[in-house]
Coordinates of C-alpha atoms and ligand atoms in Angstrom, one line a residue:
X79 CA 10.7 -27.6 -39.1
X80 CA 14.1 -28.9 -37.6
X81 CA 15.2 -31.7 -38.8
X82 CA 14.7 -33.7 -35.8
X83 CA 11.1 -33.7 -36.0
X84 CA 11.7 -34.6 -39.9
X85 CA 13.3 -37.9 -39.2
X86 CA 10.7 -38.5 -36.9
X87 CA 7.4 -37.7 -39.0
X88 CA 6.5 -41.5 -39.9
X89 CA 6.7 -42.2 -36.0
X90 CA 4.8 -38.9 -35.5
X91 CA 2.1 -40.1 -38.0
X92 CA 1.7 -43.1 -35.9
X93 CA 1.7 -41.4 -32.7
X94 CA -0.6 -38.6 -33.7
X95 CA -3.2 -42.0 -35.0
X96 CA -2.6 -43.2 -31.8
X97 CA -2.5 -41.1 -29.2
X98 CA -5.3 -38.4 -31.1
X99 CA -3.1 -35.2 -31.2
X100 CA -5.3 -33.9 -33.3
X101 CA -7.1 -32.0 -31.0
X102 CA -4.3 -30.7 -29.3
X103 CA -3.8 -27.2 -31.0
X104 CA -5.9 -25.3 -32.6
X105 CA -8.9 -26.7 -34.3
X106 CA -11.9 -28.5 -33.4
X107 CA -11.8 -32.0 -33.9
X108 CA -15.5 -31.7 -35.0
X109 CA -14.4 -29.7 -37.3
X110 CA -12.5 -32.3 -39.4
X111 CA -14.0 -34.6 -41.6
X112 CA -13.8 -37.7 -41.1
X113 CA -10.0 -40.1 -41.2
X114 CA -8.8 -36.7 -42.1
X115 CA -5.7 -35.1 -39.4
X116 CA -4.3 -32.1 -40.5
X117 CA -0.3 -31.7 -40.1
X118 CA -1.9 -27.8 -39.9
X119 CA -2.8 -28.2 -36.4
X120 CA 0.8 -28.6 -35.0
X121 CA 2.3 -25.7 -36.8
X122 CA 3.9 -27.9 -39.6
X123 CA 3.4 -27.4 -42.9
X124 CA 1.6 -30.0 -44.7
X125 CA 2.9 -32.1 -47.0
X126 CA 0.5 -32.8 -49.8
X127 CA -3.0 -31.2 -50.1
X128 CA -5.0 -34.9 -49.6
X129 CA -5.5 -35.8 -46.4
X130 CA -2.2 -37.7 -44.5
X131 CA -3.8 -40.8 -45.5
X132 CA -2.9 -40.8 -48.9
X133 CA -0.3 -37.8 -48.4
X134 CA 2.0 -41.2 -48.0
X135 CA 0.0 -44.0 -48.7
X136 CA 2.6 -46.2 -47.5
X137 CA 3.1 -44.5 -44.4
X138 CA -1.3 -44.8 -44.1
X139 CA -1.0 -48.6 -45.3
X140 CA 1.6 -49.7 -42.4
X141 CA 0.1 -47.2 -39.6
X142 CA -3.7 -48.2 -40.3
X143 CA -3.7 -52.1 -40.3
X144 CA -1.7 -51.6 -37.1
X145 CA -4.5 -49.1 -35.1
X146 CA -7.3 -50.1 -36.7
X147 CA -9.4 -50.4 -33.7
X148 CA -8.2 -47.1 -32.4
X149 CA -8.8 -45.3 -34.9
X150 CA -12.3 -46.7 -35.8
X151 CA -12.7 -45.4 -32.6
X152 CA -11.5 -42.1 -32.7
X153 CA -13.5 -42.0 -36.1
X154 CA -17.0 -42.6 -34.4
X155 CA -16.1 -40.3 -31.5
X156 CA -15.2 -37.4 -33.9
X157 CA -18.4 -37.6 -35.8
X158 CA -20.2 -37.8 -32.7
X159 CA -18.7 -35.3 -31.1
X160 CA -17.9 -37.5 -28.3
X161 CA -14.2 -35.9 -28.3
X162 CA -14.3 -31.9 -27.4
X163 CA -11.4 -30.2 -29.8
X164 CA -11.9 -27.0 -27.8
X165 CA -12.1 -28.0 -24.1
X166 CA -8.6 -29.6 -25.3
X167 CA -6.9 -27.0 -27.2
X168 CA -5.0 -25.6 -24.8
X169 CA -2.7 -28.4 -24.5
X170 CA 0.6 -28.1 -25.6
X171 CA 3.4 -28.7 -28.3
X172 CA 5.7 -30.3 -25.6
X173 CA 3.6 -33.4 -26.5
X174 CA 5.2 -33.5 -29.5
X175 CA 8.6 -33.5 -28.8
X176 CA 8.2 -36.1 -26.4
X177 CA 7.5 -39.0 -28.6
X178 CA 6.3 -42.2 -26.8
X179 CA 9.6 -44.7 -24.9
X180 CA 10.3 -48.4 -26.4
X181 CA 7.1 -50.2 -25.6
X182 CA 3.7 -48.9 -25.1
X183 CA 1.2 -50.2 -22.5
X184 CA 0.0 -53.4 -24.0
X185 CA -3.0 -54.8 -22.7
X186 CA -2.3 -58.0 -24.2
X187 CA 0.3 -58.2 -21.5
X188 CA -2.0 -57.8 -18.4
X189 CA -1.6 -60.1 -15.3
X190 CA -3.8 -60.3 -12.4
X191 CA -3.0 -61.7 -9.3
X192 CA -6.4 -62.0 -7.3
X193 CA -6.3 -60.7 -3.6
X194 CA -7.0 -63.9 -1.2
X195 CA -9.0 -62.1 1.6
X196 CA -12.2 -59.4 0.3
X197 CA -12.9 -56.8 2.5
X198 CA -16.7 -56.2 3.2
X199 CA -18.0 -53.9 0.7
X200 CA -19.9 -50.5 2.1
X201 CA -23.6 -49.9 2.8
X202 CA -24.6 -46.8 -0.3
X203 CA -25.8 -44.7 2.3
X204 CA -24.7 -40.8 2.1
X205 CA -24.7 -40.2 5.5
X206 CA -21.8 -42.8 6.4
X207 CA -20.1 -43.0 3.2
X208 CA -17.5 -40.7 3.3
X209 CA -15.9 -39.6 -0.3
X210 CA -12.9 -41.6 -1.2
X211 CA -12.3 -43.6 2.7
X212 CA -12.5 -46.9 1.3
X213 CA -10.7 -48.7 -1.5
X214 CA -11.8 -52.0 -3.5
X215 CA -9.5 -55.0 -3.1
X216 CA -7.4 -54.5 -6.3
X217 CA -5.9 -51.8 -8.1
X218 CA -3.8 -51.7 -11.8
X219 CA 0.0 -51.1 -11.5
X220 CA 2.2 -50.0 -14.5
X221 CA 5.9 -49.3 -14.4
X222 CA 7.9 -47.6 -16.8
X223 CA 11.1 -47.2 -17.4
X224 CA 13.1 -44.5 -19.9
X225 CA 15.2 -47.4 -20.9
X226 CA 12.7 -49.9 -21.6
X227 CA 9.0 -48.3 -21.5
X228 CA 6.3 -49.9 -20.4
X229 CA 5.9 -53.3 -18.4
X230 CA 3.2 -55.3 -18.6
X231 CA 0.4 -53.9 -16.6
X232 CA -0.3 -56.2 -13.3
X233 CA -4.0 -56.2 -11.5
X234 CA -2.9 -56.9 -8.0
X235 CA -4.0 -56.8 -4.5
X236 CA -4.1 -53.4 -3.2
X237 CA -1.4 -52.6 -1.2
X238 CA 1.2 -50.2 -0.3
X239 CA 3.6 -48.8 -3.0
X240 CA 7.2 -49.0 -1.7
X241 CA 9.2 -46.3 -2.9
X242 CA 12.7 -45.1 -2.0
X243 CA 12.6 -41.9 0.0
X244 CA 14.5 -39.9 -2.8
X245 CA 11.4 -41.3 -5.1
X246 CA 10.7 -37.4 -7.0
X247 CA 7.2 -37.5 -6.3
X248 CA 8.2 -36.9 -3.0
X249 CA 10.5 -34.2 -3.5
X250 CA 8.7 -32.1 -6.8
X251 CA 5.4 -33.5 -6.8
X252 CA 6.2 -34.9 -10.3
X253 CA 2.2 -36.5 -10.4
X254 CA -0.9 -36.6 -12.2
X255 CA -4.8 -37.8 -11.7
X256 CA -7.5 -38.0 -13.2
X257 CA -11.1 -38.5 -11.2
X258 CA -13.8 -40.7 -13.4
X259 CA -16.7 -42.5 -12.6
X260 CA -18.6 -46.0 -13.2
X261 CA -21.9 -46.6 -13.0
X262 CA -23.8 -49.3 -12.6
X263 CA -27.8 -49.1 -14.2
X264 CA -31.2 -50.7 -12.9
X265 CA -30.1 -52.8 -15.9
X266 CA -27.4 -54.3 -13.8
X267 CA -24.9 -53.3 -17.0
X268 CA -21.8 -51.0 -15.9
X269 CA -21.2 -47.9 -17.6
X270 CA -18.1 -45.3 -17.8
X271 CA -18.7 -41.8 -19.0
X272 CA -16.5 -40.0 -21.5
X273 CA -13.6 -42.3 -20.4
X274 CA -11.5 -41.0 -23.7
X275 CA -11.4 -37.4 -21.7
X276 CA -9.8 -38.6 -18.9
X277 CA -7.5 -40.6 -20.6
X278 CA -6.4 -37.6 -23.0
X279 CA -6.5 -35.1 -20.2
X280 CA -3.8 -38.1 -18.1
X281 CA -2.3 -37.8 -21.3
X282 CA -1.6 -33.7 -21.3
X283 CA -1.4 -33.6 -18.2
X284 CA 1.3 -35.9 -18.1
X285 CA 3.4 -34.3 -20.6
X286 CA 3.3 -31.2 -19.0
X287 CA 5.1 -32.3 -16.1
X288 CA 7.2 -34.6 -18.2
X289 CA 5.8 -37.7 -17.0
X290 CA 6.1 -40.4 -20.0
X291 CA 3.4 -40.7 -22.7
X292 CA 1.5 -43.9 -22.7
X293 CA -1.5 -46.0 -25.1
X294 CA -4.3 -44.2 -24.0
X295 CA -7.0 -47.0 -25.5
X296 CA -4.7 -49.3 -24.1
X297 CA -4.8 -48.3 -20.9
X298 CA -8.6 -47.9 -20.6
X299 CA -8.5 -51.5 -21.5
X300 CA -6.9 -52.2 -18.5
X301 CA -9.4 -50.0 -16.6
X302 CA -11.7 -51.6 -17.9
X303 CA -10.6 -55.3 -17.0
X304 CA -10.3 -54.0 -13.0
X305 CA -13.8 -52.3 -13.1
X306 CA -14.5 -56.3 -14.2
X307 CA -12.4 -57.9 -11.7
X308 CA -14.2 -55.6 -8.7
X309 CA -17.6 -55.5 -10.4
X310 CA -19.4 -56.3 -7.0
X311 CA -18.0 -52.9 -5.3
X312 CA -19.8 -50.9 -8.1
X313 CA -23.2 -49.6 -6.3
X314 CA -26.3 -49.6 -8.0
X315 CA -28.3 -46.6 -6.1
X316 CA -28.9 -43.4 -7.7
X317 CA -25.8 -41.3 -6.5
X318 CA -23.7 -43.6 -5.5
X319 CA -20.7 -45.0 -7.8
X320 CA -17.4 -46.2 -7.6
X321 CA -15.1 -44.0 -8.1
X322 CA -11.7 -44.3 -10.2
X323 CA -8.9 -42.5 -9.5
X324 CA -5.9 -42.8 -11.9
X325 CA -2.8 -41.4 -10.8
X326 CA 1.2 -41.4 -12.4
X327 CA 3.8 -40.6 -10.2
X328 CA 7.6 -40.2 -10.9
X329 CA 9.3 -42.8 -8.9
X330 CA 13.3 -42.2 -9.8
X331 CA 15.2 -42.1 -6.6
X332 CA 17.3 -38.7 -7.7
X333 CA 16.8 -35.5 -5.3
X334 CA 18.3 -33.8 -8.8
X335 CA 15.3 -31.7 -10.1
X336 CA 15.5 -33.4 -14.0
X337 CA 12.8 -34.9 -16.1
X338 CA 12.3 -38.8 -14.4
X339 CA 13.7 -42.0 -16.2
X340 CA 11.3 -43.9 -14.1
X341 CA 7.4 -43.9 -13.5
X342 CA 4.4 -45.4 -12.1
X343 CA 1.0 -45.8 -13.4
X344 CA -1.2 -46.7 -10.6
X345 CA -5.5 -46.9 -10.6
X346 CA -7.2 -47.3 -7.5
X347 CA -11.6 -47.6 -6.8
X348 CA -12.9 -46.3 -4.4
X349 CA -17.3 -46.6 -3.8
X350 CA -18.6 -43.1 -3.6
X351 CA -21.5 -41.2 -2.8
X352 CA -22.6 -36.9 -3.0
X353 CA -19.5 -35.2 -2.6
X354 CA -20.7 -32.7 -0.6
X355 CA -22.7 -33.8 2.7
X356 CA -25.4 -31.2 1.6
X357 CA -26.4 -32.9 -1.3
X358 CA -28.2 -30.9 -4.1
X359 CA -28.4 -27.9 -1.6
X360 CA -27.1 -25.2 -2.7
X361 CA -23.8 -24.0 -0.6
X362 CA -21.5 -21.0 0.1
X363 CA -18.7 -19.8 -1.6
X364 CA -16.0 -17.4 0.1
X365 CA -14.3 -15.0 -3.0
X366 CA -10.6 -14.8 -2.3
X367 CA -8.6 -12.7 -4.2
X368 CA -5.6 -13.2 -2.2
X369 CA -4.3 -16.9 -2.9
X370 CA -4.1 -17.8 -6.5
X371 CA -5.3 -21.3 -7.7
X372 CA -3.8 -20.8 -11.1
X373 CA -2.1 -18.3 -13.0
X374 CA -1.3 -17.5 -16.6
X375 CA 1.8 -19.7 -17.8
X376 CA 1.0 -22.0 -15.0
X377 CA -0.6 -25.5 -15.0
X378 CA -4.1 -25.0 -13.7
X379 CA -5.3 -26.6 -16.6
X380 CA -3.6 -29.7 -16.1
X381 CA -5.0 -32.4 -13.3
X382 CA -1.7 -32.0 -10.9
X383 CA -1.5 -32.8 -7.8
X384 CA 0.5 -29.4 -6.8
X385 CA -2.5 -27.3 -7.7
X386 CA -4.3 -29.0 -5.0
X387 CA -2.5 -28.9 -1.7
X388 CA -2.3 -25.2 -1.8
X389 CA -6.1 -25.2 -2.2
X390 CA -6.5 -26.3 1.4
X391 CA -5.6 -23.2 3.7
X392 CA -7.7 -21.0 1.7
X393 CA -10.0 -24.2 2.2
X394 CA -10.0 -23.9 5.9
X395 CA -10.3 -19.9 6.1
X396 CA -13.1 -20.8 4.4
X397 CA -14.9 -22.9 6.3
X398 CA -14.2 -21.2 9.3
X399 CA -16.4 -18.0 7.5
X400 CA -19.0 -20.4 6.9
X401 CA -18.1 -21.6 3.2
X402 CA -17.9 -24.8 1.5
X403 CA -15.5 -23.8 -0.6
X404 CA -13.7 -21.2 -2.3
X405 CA -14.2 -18.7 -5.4
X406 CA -10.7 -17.9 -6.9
X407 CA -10.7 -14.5 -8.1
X408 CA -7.6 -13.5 -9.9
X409 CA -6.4 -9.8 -8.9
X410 CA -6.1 -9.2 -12.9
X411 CA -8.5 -6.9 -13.4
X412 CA -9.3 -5.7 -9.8
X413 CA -11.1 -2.7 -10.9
X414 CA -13.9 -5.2 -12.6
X415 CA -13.7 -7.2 -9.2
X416 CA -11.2 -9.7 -10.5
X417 CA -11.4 -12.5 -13.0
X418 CA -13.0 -15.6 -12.0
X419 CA -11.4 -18.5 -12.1
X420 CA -12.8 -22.1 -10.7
X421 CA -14.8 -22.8 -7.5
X422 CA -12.2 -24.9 -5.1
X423 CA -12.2 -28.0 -7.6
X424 CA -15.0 -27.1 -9.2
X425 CA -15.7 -25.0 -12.7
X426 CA -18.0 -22.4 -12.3
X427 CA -21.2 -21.6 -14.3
X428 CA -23.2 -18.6 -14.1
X429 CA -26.8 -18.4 -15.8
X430 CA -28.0 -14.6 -16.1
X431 CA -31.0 -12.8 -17.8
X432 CA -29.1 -10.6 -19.9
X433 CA -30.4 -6.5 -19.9
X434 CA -31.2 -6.2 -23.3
X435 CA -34.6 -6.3 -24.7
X436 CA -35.1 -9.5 -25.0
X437 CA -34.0 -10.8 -22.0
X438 CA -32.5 -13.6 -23.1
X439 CA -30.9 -16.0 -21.0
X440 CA -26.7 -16.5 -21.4
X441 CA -25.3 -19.1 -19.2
X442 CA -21.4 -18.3 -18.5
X443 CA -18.5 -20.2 -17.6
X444 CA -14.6 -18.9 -17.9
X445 CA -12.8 -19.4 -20.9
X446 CA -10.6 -22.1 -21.2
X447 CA -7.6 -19.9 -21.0
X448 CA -4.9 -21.9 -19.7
X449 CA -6.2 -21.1 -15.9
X450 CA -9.3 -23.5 -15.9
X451 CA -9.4 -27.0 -16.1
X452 CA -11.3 -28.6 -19.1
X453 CA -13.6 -30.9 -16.9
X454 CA -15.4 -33.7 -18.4
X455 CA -18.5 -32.1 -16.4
X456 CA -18.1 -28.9 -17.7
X457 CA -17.9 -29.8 -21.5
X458 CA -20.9 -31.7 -21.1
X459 CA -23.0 -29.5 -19.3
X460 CA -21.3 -26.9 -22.2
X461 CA -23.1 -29.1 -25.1
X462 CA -26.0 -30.0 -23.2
X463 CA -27.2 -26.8 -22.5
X464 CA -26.5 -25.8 -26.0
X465 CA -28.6 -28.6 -27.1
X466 CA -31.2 -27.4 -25.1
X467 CA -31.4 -24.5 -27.3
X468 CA -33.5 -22.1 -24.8
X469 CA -30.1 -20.0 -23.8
X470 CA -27.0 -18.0 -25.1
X471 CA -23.5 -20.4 -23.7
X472 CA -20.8 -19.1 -23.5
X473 CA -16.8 -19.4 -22.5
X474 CA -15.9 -16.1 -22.1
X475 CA -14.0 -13.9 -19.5
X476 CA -16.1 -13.7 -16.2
X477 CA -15.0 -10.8 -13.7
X478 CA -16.9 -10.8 -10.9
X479 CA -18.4 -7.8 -10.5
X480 CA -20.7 -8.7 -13.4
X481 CA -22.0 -11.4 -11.1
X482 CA -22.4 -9.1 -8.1
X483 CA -24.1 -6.4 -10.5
X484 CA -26.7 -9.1 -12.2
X485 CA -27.2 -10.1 -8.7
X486 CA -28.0 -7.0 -7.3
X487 CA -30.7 -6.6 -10.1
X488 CA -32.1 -9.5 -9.9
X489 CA -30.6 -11.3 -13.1
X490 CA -29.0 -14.1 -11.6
X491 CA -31.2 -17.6 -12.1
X492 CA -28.5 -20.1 -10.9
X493 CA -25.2 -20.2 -9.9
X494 CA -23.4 -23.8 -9.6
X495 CA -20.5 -25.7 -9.9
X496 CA -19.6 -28.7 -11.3
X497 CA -17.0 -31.7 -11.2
X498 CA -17.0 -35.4 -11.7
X499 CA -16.7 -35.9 -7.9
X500 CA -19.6 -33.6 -7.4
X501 CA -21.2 -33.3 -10.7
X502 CA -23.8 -30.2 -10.4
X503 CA -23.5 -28.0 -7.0
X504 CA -25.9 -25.8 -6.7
X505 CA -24.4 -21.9 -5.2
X506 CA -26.4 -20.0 -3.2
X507 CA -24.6 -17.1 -2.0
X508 CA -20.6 -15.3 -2.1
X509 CA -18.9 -14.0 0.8
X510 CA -16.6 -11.9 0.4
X511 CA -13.1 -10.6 1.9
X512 CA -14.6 -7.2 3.1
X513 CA -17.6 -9.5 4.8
X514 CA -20.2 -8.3 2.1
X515 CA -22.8 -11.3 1.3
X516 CA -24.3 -11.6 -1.9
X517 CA -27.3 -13.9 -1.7
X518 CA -28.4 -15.8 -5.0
X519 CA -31.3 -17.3 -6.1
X520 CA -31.6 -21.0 -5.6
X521 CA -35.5 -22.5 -6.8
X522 CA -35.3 -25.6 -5.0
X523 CA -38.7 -26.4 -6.1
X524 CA -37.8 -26.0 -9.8
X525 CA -34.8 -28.1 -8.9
X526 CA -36.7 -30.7 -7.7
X527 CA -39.9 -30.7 -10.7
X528 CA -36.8 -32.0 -12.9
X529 CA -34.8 -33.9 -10.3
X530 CA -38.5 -36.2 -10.0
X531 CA -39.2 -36.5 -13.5
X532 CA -39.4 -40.3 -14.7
X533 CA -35.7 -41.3 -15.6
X534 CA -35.2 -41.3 -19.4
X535 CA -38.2 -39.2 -20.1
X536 CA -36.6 -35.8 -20.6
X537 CA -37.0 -36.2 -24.0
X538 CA -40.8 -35.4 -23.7
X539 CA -40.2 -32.1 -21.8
X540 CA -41.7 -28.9 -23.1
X541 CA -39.4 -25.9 -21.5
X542 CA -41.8 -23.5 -22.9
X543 CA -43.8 -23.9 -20.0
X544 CA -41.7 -25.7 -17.6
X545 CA -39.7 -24.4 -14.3
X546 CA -36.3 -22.9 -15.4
X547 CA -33.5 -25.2 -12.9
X548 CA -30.5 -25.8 -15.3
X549 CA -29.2 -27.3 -11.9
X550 CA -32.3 -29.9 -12.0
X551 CA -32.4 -30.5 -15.5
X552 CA -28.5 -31.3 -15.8
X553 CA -28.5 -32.9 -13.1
X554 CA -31.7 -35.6 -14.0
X555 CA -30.2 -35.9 -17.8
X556 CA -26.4 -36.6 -16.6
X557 CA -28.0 -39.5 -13.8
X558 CA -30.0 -40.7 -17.3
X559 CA -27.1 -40.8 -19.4
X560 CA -24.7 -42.3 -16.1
X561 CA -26.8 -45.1 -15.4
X562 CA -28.2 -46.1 -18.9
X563 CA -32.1 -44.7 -18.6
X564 CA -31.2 -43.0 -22.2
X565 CA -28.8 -44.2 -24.7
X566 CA -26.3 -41.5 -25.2
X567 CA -22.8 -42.0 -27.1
X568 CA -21.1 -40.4 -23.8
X569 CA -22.2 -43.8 -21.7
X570 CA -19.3 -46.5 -22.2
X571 CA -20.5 -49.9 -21.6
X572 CA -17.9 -52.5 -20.0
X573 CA -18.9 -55.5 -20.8
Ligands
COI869 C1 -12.8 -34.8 -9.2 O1 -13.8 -34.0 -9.3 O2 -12.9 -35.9 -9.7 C2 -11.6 -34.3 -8.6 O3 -10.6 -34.8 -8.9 C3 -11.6 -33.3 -7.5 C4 -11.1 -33.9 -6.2 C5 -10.7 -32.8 -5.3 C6 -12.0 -34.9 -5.6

């Protein structure tokens, strides 16, 4: 351990309470007991063999009176398993070194400055809603600087940023997002879903591109307080929701490629409907193994806006080959037909019947390997379907050949994608470079026996002798658990 990160172990000890590191390397958060953080997990030796509460009492004493309520959070969301250790554990160690600036985002501190003219809100209808055209009247604005951290976070009317034209978002496309969702129940109460997984994934992302650290309770305070403020944009149809996009851009006006001494934090709403015009029906996906979404050593699991605009040429040789969107394959592994990576900005799912006796079914999604993002989506359909208990799940290495192979033998039930702008998407066939089509199964019948079941009443279901459609049955418990027809510790109420 160098000695800088010595002298700094108190402040680490409230950082890592703060900011929940623990998940960050190696280990499960659900598998630590409870208010215990091993130093383990980062590769440093531990100190004492109690837990790092009473490792240095003192240290617990001064750190726990000031983040009580965080970590009484993070306590409940461990032994709930609301917090996923492993879609998480490929973040890195840079986090680390990069302890948080002077001042923190302090929701205490919040200003709002109410817009004086309201723009008419949107009919929810699918067909004329298009997916991120129209912003709400206010948005959340934080500045940071290296020199003095964070400024008190301002709700103001939304506007145009003004930045200098050496800004180095411009230049490097030093940025982050994050896409979320709130939703607002036929009990008129609006709900986020797993809003602590955006926030940590802002978080790494972040601090992979060397973007500043922030309060990440804190800050879905102040999300919070705008989702209140423009309450009356939040639609109440099935589908539809408003849609919150959190973005951090470096704003220091320096065309020198270095890490930024200034920053924005900006979050902006925007009322949604399907992503995709289609709906729940199923669409095509074109395999490229030519253009590379993500690589090993890159930053395709991080929520940067530079793994995004090289998505849209392959996009657009899509579409013109009649796809939707695009199946990155990466030429590792060729022979096997390439390892599958993500479906445009979707993660991909596969559920086969495997060939051995038993036929059981295994539903398959790629490893979190450093090339996939860990979506929100994808870790909950992960534990739902576990939960489900009728199926093998598994993260594992996907080339695609096995696809094309269980395809060809009739061993592919459902192929989808998923995403928190389009949740489920259902896949029904590849296209590949060489022109060959491989259809796929899509039951849109059995899709549709779960999609019209009573809201709330999965619970009652007896799979034994119901219609096997992951894609329905997903989809109908997610829309229970978004909008509040079942209680589930994923659903967030703002009050
Ligand atoms: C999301 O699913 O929220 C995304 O950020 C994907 C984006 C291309 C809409």
């Amino acid at each position: 351990m160098t000695m800088r990160r010595l002298k700094c172990l108190p402040r680490f000890f409230k950082y890592l309470l703060k900011n929940d590191l623990s998940n960050e390397r190696g280990r499960s958060v659900s598998s630590f007991s409870q208010g215990e953080i091993s130093l383990q997990t980062f590769g440093l030796k531990r100190l004492h063999n109690e837990p790092i509460f009473s490792a240095n009492q003192q240290v617990h004493n001064q750190l726990f009176h000031s983040t009580t309520t965080s970590l009484k959070m993070r306590r409940q969301e461990y032994s709930s398993g609301l917090l996923s250790g492993r879609a998480l554990q490929q973040q890195t160690a840079e986090c680390i070194d990069n302890l948080p600036g002077p001042s923190n985002i302090s929701f205490q501190d919040l200003v709002l400055q109410r817009s004086k003219t309201l723009k008419v809100k949107p009919k929810p209808d699918a067909q004329t809603l298009k997916f991120g055209a129209v912003c709400t009247d206010h948005m959340l604005q934080i500045t940071w600087t290296e020199a003095h951290g964070w400024k008190a976070p301002a709700i103001n009317p939304l506007g145009p940023l003004t930045l200098h034209p050496c800004s180095q978002v411009l230049h490097y496309a030093i940025e982050c997002f994050e896409g979320m969702k709130a939703f607002r129940g036929k009990d008129g109460c609006v709900r986020l879903f797993r809003p602590d997984m955006n926030m940590h994934r802002l978080f790494c992302s972040a601090a992979r591109i060397g973007l500043p650290h922030f309060d990440k309770v804190a800050l879905l305070e102040c999300i919070k307080e705008l989702l209140r403020v423009e309450k009356d944009w939040i639609p109440s149809e099935e589908g539809f929701s408003l849609y919150i996009r959190p973005t951090m851009i470096a704003t220091d006006s320096v065309l020198g490629l270095a890490p930024t001494k200034e920053a924005m934090l900006f979050v902006v709403l925007s009322p949604v409907g399907p992503y995709f015009p289609s709906g729940l029906k199923p669409i095509r996906l074109l395999v490229d193994t030519k253009h590379a979404r993500a690589f090993p050593g890159g930053v395709g699991n991080n929520k940067v806006g530079g793994n995004y605009a090289p998505t849209l040429v392959p996009q657009k040789q899509a579409a013109e080959r009649g796809c939707s969107q695009v199946l990155y394959v990466l030429q590792d592994g060729l022979g096997k037909g390439g390892l599958v990576g993500e479906a445009g900005a979707m993660n991909l799912f596969v559920l086969l019947r495997s060939t051995n006796l038993n036929e059981e079914l295994e539903l398959v999604t790629p490893a979190l390997d450093g090339t996939i993002l860990p979506g929100v989506t994808r870790d909950s359909v992960l534990r739902l379907s576990k939960s489900f208990g009728n199926m093998k799940v598994s993260e594992r290495q996907l080339y695609f050949n096995e696809i094309e192979d269980a395809a060809s033998e009739g061993r592919v039930i459902e192929v989808f994608g998923t995403g928190t702008a389009c949740m489920i998407q259902p896949i029904s066939g590849f296209v590949k470079e060489d022109g060959t089509e491989i259809s796929l199964k899509f039951d849109s019948k059995a899709a549709e026996y779960w999609l019209r079941k009573l809201p709330g009443s999965l619970s009652n279901c007896n799979q034994d002798y119901e219609p096997i459609s992951l894609c329905g049955r997903l989809t109908r418990k997610l829309l229970d658990i978004y909008y509040g027809y079942t209680e589930h510790p994923w659903s967030v109420v703002v009050n």
